[in-house]
XYZ file of N, CA and C in Angstrom:
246
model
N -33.341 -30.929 -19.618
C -32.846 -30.433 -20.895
C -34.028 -30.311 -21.860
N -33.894 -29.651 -22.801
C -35.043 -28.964 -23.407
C -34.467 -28.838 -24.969
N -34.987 -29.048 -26.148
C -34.422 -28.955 -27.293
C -34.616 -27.484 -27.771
N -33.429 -26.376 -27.820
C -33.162 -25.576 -28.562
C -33.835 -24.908 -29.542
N -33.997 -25.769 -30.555
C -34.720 -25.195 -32.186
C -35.197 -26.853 -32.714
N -36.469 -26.868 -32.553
C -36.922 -27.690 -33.707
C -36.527 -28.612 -34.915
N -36.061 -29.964 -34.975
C -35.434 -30.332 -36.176
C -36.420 -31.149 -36.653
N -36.746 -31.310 -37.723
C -37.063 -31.955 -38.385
C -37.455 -31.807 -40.055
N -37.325 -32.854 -40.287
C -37.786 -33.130 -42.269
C -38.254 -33.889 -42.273
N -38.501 -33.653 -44.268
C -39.121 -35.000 -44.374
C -39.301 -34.460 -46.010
N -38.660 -35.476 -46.704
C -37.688 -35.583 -48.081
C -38.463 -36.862 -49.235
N -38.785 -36.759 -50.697
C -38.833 -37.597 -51.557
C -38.012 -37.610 -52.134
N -37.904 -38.727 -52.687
C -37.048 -39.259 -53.724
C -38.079 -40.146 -54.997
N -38.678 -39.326 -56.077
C -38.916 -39.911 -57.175
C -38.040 -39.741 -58.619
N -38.529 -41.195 -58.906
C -37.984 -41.306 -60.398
C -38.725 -42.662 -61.322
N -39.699 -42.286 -61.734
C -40.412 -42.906 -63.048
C -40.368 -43.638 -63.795
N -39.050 -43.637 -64.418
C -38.254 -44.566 -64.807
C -38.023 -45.671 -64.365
N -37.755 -45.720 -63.307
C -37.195 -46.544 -62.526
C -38.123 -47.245 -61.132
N -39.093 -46.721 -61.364
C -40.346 -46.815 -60.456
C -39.961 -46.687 -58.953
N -39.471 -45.707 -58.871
C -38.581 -45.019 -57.430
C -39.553 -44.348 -56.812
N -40.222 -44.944 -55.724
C -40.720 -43.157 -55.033
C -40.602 -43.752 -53.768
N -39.694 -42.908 -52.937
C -39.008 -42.785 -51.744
C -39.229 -41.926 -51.143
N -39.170 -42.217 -49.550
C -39.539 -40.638 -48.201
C -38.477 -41.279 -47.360
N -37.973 -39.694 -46.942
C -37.179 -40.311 -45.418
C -37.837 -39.198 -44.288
N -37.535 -39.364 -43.498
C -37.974 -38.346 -42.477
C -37.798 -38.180 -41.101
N -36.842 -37.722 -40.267
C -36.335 -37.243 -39.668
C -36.952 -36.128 -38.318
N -36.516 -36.552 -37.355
C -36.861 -35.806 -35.973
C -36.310 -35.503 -34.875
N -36.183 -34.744 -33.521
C -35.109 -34.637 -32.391
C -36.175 -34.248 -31.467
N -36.249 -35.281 -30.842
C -37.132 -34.917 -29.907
C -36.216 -35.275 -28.577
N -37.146 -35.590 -27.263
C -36.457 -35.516 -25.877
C -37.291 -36.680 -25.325
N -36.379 -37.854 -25.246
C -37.197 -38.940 -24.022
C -37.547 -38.310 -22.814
N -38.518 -39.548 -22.223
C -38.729 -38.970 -21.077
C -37.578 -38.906 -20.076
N -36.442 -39.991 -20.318
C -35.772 -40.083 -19.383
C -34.498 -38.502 -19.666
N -35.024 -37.804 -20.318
C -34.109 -36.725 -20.967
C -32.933 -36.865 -21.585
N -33.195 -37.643 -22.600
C -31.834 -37.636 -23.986
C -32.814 -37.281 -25.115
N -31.860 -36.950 -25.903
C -31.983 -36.235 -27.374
C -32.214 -37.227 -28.130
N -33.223 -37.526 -29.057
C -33.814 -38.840 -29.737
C -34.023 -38.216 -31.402
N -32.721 -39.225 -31.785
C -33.183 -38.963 -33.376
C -34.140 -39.736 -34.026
N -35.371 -39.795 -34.416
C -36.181 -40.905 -34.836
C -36.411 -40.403 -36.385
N -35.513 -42.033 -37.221
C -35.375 -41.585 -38.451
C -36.496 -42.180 -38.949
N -37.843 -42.175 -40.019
C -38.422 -43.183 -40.954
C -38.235 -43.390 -42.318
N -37.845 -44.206 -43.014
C -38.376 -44.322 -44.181
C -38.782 -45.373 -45.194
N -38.517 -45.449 -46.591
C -39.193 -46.548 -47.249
C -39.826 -45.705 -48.489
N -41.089 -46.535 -49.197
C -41.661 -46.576 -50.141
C -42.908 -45.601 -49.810
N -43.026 -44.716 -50.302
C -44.116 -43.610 -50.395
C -45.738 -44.352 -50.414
N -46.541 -44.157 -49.406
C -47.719 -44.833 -49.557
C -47.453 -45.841 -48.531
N -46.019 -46.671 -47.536
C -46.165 -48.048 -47.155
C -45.543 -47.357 -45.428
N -45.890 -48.115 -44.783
C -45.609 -47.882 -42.965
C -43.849 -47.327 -43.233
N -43.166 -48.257 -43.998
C -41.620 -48.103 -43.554
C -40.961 -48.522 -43.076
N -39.952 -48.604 -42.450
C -39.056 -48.551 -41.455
C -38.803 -47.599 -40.368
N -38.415 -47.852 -39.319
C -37.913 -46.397 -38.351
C -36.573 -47.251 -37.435
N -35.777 -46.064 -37.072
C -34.927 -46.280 -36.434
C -34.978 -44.972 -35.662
N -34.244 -45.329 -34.083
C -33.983 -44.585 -32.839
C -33.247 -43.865 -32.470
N -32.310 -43.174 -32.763
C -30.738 -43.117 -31.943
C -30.956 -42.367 -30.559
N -30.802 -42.477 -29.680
C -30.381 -41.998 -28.235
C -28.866 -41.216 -27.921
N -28.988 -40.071 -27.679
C -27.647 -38.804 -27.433
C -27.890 -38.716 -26.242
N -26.627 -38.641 -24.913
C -26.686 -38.075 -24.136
C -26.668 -36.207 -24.148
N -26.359 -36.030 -26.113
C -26.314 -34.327 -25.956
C -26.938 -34.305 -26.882
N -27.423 -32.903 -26.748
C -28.434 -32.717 -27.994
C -27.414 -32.151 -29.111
N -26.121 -31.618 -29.135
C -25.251 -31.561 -30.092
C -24.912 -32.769 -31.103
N -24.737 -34.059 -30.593
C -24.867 -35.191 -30.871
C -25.662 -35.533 -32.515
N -26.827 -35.238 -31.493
C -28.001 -35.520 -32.254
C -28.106 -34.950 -33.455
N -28.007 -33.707 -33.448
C -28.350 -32.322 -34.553
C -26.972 -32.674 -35.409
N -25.751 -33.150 -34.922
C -24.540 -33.241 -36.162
C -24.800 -34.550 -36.663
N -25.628 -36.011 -36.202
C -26.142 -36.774 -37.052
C -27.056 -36.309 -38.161
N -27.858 -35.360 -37.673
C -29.466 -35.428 -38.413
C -28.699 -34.180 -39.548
N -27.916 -32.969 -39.275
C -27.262 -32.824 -40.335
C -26.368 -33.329 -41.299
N -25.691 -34.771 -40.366
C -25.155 -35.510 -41.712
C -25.879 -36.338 -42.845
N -27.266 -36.679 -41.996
C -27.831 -37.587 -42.883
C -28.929 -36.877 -43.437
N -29.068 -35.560 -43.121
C -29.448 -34.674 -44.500
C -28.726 -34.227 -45.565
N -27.617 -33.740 -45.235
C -26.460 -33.443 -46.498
C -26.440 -34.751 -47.372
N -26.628 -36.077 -46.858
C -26.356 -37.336 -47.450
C -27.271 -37.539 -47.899
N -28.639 -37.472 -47.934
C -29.793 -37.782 -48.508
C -30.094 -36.280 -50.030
N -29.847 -35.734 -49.367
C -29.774 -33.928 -50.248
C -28.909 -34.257 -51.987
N -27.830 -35.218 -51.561
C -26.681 -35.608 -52.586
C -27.199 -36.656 -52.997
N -28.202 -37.782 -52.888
C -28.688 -39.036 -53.160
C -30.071 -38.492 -54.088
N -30.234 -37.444 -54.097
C -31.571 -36.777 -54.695
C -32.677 -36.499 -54.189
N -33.059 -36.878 -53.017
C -34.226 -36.489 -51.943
C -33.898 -35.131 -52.014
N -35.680 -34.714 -52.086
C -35.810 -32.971 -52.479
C -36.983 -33.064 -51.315
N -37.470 -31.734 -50.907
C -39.039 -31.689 -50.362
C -39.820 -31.564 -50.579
N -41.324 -32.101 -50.472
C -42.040 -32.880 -51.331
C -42.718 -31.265 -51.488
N -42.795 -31.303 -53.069
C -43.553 -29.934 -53.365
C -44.940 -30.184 -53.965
């Protein structure tokens, strides 16, 4: 299996005020063992982060997570970094 179209982002979230500056960032790639791998990172702009994994036996799977947790980040105020 082979991934389709390319996914990925990668989103800030600042605010000044509040001394906010946030990244998330997002990917779909293909293990070796062939599943669909969402590898999410994020955290504090400037610092390693966090990351998390998810494993799909489909790559449909994958792509209706990584579009939910863009619509969800999109509504939280993460824009792309201009």
């Amino acid at each position: 299996m082979t991934i389709v179209q390319p996914y990925q982002i990668y989103v800030e979230r600042r605010d000044a005020a509040r001394n906010m500056a946030r990244y998330y960032s997002m990917q779909i790639s293909m293990s070796l063992l062939g599943e669909a791998c969402l590898t999410r990172r994020w955290g504090r702009i400037g610092s390693h982060g966090q990351m998390m994994v998810h494993h799909f036996a489909q790559e449909e799977d994958a792509v209706k997570l990584f579009l939910d947790l863009t619509r969800s980040k999109r509504q939280r105020g993460y824009r792309p970094r201009t």
